[in-house]
Coordinates of C-alpha atoms and ligand atoms in Angstrom, one line a residue:
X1 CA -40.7 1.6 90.0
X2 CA -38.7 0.2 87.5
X3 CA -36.1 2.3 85.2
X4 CA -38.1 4.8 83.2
X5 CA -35.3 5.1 80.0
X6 CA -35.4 8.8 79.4
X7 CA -35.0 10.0 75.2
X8 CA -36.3 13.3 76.0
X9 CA -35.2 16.3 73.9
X10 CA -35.3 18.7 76.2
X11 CA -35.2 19.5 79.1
X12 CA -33.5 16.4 79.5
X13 CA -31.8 13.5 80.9
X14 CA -29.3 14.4 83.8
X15 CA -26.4 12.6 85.3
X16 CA -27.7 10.8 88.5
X17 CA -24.5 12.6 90.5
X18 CA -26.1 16.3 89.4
X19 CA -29.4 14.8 90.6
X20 CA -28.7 13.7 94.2
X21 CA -26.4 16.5 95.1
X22 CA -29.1 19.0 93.8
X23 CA -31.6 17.2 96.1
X24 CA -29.4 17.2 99.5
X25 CA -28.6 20.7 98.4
X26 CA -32.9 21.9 98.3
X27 CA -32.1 20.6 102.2
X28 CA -29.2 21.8 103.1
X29 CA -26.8 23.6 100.6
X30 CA -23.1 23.8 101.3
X31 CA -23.5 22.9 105.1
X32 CA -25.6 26.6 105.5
X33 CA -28.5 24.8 107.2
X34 CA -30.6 26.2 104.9
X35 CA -31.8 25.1 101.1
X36 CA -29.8 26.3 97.9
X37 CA -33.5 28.0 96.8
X38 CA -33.2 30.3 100.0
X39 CA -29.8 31.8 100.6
X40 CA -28.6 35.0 98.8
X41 CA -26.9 35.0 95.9
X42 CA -24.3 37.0 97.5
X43 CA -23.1 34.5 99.3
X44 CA -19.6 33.0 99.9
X45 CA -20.8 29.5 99.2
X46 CA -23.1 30.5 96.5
X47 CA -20.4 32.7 94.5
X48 CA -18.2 29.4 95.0
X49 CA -20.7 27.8 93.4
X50 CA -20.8 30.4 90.3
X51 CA -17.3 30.8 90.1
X52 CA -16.6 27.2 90.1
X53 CA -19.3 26.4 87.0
X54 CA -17.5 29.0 85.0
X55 CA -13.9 27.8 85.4
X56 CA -14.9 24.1 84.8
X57 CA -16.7 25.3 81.4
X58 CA -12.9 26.6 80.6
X59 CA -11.5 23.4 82.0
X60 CA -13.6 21.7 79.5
X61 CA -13.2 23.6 76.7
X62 CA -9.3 24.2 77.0
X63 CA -10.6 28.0 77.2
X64 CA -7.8 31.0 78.4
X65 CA -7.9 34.4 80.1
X66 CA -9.3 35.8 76.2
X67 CA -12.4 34.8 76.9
X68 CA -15.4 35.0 79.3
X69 CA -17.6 32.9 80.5
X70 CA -21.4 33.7 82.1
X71 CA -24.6 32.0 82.5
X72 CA -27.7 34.3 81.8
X73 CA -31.8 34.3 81.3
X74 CA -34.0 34.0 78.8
X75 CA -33.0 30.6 77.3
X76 CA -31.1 30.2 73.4
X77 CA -34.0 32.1 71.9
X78 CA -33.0 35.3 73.7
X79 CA -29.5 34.8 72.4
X80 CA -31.2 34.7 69.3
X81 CA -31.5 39.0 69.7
X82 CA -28.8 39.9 71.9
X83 CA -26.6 38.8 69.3
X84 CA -27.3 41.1 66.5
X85 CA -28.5 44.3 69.2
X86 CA -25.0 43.8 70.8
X87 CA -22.9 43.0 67.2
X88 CA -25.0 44.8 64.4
X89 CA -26.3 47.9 63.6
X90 CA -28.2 48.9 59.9
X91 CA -25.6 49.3 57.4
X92 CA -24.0 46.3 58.5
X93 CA -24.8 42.6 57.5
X94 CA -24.5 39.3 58.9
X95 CA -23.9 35.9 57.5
X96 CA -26.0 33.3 58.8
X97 CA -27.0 29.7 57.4
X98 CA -30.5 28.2 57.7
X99 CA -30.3 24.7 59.5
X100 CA -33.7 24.5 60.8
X101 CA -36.6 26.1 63.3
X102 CA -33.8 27.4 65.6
X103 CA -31.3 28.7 63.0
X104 CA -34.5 30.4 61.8
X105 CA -35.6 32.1 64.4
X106 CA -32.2 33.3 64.5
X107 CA -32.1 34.8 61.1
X108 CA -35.8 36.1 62.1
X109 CA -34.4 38.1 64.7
X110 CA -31.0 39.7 63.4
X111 CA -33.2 40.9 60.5
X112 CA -34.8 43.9 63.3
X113 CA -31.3 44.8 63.9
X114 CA -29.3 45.4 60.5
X115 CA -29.0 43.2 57.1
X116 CA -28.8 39.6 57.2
X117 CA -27.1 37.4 54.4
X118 CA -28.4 33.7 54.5
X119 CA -25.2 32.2 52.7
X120 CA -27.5 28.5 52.6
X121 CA -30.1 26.9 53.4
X122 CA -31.4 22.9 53.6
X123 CA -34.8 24.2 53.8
X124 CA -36.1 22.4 50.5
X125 CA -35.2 19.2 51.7
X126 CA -36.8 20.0 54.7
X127 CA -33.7 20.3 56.9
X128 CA -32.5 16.5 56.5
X129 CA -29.0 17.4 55.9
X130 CA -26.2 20.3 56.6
X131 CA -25.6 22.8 54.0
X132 CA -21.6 23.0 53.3
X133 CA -20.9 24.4 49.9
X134 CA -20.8 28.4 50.8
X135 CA -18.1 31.1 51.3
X136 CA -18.3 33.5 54.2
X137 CA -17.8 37.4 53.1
X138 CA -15.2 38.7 55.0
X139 CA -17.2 41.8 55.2
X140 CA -19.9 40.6 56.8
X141 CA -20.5 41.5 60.8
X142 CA -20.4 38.0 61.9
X143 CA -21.3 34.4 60.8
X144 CA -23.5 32.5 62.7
X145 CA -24.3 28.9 62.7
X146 CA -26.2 25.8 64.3
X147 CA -24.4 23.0 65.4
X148 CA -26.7 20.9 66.0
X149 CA -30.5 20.7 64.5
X150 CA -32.3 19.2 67.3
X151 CA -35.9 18.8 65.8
X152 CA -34.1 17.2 62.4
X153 CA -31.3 15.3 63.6
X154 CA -28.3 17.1 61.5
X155 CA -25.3 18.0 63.1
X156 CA -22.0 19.6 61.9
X157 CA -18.8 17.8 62.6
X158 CA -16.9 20.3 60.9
X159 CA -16.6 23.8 61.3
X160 CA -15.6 26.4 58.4
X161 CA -12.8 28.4 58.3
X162 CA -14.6 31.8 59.0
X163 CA -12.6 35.3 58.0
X164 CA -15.2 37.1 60.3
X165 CA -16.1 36.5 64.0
X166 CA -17.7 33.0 64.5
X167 CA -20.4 32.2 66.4
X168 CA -22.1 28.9 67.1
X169 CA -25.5 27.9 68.9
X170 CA -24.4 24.7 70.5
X171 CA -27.2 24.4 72.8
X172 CA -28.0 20.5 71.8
X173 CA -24.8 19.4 71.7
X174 CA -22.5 20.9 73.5
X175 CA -19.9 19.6 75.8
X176 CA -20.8 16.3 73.7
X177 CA -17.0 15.7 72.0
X178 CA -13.7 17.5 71.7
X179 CA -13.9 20.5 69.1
X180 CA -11.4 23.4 68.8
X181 CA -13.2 26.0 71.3
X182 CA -11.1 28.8 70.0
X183 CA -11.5 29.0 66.3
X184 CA -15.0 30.7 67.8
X185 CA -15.8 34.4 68.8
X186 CA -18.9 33.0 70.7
X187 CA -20.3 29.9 71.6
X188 CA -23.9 29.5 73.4
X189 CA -26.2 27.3 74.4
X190 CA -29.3 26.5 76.6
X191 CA -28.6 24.7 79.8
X192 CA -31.4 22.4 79.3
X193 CA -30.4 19.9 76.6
X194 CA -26.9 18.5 77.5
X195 CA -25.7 20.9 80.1
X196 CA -28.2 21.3 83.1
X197 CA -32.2 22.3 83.7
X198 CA -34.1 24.8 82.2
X199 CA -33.3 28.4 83.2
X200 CA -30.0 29.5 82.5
X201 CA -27.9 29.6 78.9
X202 CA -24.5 29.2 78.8
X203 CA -22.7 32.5 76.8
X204 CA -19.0 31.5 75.7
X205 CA -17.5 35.4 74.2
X206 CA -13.7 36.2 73.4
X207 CA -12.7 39.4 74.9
X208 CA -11.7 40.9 71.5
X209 CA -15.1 40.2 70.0
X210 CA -16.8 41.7 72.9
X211 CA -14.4 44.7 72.4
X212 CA -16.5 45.5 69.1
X213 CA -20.0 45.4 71.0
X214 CA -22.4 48.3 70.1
X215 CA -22.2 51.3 72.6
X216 CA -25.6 51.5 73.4
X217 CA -27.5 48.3 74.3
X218 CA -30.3 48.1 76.7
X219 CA -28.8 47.1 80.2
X220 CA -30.1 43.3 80.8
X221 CA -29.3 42.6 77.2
X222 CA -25.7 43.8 77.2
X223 CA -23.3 41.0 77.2
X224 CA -20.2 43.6 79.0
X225 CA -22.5 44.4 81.7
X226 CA -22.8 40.1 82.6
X227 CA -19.3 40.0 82.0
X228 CA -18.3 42.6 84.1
X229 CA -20.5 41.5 87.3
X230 CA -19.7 37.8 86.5
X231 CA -23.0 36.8 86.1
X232 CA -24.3 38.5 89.2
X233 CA -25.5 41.9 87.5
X234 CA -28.9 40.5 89.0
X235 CA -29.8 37.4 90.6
X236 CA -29.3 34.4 88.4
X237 CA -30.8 31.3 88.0
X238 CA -29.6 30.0 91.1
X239 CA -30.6 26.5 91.1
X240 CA -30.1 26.1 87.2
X241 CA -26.2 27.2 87.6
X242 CA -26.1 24.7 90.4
X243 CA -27.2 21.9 88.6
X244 CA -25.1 22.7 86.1
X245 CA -22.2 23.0 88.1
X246 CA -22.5 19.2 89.3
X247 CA -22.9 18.4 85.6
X248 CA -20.3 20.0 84.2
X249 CA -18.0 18.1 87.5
X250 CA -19.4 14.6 85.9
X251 CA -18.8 15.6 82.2
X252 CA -14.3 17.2 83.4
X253 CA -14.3 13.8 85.2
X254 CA -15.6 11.9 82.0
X255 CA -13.2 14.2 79.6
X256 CA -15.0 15.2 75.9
X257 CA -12.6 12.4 74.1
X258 CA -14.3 9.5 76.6
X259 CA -17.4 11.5 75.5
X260 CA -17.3 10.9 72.3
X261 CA -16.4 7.4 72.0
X262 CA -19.4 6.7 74.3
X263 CA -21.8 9.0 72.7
X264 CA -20.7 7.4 69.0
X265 CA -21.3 4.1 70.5
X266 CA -24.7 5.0 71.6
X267 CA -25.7 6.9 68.0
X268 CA -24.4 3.8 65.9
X269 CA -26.2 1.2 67.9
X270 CA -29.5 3.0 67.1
X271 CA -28.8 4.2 63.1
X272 CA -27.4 0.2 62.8
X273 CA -31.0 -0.9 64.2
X274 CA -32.8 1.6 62.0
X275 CA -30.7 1.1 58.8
X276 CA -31.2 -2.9 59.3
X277 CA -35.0 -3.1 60.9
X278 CA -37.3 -2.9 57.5
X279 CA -40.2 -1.2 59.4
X280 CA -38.2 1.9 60.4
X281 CA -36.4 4.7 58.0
X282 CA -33.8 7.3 59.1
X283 CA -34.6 10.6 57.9
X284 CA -31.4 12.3 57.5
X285 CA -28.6 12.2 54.7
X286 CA -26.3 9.2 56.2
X287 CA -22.9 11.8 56.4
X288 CA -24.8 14.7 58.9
X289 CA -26.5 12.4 61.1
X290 CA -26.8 14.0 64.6
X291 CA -25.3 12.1 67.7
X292 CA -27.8 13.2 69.8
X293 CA -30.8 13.7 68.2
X294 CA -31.5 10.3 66.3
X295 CA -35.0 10.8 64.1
X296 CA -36.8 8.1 62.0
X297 CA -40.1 7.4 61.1
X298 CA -42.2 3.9 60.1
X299 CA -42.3 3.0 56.6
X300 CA -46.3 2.4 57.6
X301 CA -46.8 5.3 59.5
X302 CA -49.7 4.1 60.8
X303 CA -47.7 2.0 62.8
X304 CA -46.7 5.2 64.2
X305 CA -48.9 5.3 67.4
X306 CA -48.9 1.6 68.1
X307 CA -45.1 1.5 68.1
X308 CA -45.1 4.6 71.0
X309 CA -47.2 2.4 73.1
X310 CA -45.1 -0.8 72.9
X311 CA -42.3 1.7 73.9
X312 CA -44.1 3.4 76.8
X313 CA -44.8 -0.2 78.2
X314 CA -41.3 -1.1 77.9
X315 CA -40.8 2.4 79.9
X316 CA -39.2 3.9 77.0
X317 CA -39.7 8.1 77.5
X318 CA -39.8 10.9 75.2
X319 CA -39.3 9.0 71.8
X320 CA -42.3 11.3 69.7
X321 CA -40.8 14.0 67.3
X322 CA -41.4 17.4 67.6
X323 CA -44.6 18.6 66.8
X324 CA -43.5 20.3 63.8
X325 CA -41.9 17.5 62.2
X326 CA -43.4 14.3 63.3
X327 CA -42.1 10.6 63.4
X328 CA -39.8 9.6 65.9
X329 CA -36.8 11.2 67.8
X330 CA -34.8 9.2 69.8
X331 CA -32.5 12.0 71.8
X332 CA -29.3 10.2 73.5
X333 CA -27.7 13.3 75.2
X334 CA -24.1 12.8 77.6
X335 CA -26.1 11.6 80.3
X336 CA -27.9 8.7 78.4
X337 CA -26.7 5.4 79.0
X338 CA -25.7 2.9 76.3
X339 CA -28.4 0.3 78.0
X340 CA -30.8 2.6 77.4
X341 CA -30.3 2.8 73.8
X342 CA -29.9 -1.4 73.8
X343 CA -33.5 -1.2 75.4
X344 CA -34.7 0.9 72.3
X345 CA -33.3 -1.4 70.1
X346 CA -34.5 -4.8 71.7
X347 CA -38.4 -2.7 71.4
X348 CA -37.5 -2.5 67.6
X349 CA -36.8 -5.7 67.0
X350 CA -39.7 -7.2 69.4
X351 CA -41.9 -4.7 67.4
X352 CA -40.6 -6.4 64.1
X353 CA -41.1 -9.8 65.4
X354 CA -44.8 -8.8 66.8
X355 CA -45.8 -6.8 62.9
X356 CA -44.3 -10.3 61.1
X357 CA -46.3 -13.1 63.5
X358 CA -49.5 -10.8 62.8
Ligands
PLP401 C1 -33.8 24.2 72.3 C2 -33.0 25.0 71.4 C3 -33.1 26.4 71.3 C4 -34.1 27.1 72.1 O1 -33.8 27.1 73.5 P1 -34.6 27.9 74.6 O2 -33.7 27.8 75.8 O3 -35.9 27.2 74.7 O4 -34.8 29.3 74.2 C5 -32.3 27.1 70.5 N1 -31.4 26.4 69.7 C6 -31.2 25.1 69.7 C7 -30.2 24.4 68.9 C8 -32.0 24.3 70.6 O5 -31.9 23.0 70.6

C-alpha cells in the first residue's frame, strides 16, 4: 500500500521509531520473553521504562529537581477538574481566558469548585484569534490558559507575565518548539496529539505550587498522591507511557530548536498555499495562526466534499474539521513530515487547475 499522509488531529501521527519499537515490544518487551501488555508494572524493566519517560520530559524541557513530572488517566478533560478540586476552594477565584471548546470546558468545570474570573474571551469572533489585551489579578488562585486551540487553529506564542501560579493546557502543541518551561506552575497535556497514544496525560507541577494543594482531595484525583508513588499509585497506562517514552527519545534527539524550524517550515508551506490558491481561505487572524492545527475552508463551500475526495484518492488522511466547526483542518504535528504537507499542497493546486478547466 502506498503512503497514507496522515493530518489527523488526534490521536495522531507518530514517529515511525515509536512505532516499530512499540510493535517488537507487544512480542517481546525489554528481552522478558513476554509482551509489554503482560508484565507487571512493578517491574525492573517496566519502572525503567517509567522512570526513563519522566527524566527525558525534564531533559526536554530544561526542567530541575522543583518540579515533578507524572503521567496519569483520564485524558486533558480530567485535568480540566483536578485542577480547581486540588487548587481552589469557594471563596477563592480563578483567572482563566476563553480560547475555545477546551478552554471552555475548563472554565465549565472550575466553576463546581470556587469562583472563576474569565479575564477574555474570542468567543464573538468565534475563536479565530488569541485574546491578549487583559491583566491577571494578583489575587486570583491561579491563571489558566490554552496554548493551543486545536479545533480553531490559534495558538499563543507568547506567554503573559502572570503574578499568580501559571498553568497551561499544552496538550496540542507541546514539545513542538523551545518555550521557557519554568515561568509555569503547571503544564499538561494529553498524550495523544503530539506526545504519544491515547491513554495517558502528561502533568508538569512545581513543587511549590503543589505545596498549596487543598488538604482534602479525593485519592485518584490528588496530584501529591501521583507524585509521591511516581506515577505508580495504581497501574498506569502501560503501553501509552511506552509509546511515549520512544517518542519523547525521537523528539531529545531532534532538540525543540530543530523542532521549530521544521514545524515553521511545514506551517508556512500550507498558509503560503492557502493565502495564494483563490479557492481556499484561512480562517484565523494572520498573527495567531496555529503551527499545528492549520484550518481553512472553500470560498464555494460546496466544493467542500468534492475537495475531501480528491484528497482521499491522493491518500491524504484526516483533513475534515471538527464537527463543531466545519471546513478543513490540516493538523501537521512533530511527527509530520514536510512531504506530507508538499502532497497537500500539490492536491490544492491540482484541485485549482481541475475547478478552472471545468
Ligand atoms: C484534545 C484536547 C483536549 C481533550 O483531551 P482528552 O485527552 O480527550 O481529554 C483538551 N485540551 C486540548 C487543547 C486538546 O487539544
Amino acid at each position: 500500500m502506498s503512503k497514507v499522509h496522515n493530518f489527523s488531529a488526534g490521536p495522531a501521527i507518530l514517529p515511525q521509531s515509536a512505532i516499530d519499537a512499540s510493535v517488537e515490544a507487544l512480542q517481546n518487551f525489554s528481552g522478558t520473553g513476554l509482551s509489554l501488555i503482560e508484565v507487571s508494572h512493578r517491574s525492573k524493566e517496566y519502572e525503567a521504562v517509567v522512570n526513563e519517560a519522566t527524566q527525558l520530559v525534564k531533559d526536554i524541557l530544561h526542567l530541575g529537581d522543583d518540579y515533578a513530572v507524572i503521567f496519569l488517566q483520564g485524558g486533558a478533560s480530567l485535568q480540566f477538574d483536578m485542577i480547581p478540586m486540588n487548587f481552589l476552594s469557594p471563596g477563592k477565584t480563578a483567572a482563566y481566558v476563553n480560547t475555545g471548546v477546551w478552554a471552555g470546558r475548563a472554565i465549565k468545570e472550575a466553576k463546581m469548585f470556587g469562583e472563576v474570573n474569565v479575564l477574555a474571551s474570542s468567543e464573538e469572533k468565534n475563536f479565530n484569534y488569541i485574546p491578549k489585551d487583559y491583566t491577571i489579578p494578583s489575587d486570583a488562585a491561579y491563571y489558566h490558559c490554552t496554548s493551543n486551540n486545536t479545533i480553531y487553529g490559534t495558538e499563543m506564542f507568547e506567554f503573559p507575565e502572570s503574578p499568580v501560579p501559571m498553568i497551561c493546557d499544552m496538550s496540542s502543541d507541546i514539545f513542538s518548539r523551545p518555550f521557557d518551561a519554568t515561568k509555569f506552575d503547571m503544564i499538561y497535556a494529553g498524550a495523544q496529539k503530539n506526545m504519544g497514544p491515547a491513554g495517558t496525560t502528561l502533568v508538569i507541577i512545581k513543587n511549590s505550587f503543589l505545596e498549596k494543594a487543598n488538604a482534602k482531595v479525593p485519592t485518584m484525583l490528588n496530584y501529591k498522591i501521583h507524585v509521591e508513588n511516581g506515577s505508580m499509585y495504581n497501574t498506569p497506562s502501560v503501553f501509552a507511557i511506552f509509546v511515549c517514552m520512544h517518542t519523547l527519545r525521537w523528539i531529545k534527539s531532534i532538540g525543540l530548536e530543530a523542532m521549530e524550524i521544521r514545524n515553521k517550515g511545514k506551517a508556512d508551506m500550507l498558509y503560503a498555499e492557502i493565502d495564494r490558491n483563490h479557492l481556499f481561505v484561512g480562517t484565523v487572524a494572520k498573527e495567531d495562526r496555529s503551527r499545528m492545527n492549520v484550518n481553512f475552508v472553500l470560498n464555494d463551500k460546496s466544493q467542500e466534499e468534492a475537495f475531501l475526495k480528491f484528497c482521499k484518492e491522493r491518500n491524504l488522511s484526516g483533513l475534515k474539521g471538527h464537527r463543531s466547526v466545519g471546513g478543513l483542518r490540516a493538523s501537521l504535528y512533530n511527527a509530520l513530515e514536510l512531504e506530507s504537507v508538499a502532497a497537500l499542497v500539490q492536491a490544492m493546486q491540482d484541485f485549482e487547475k481541475s475547478t478552472s478547466i471545468n
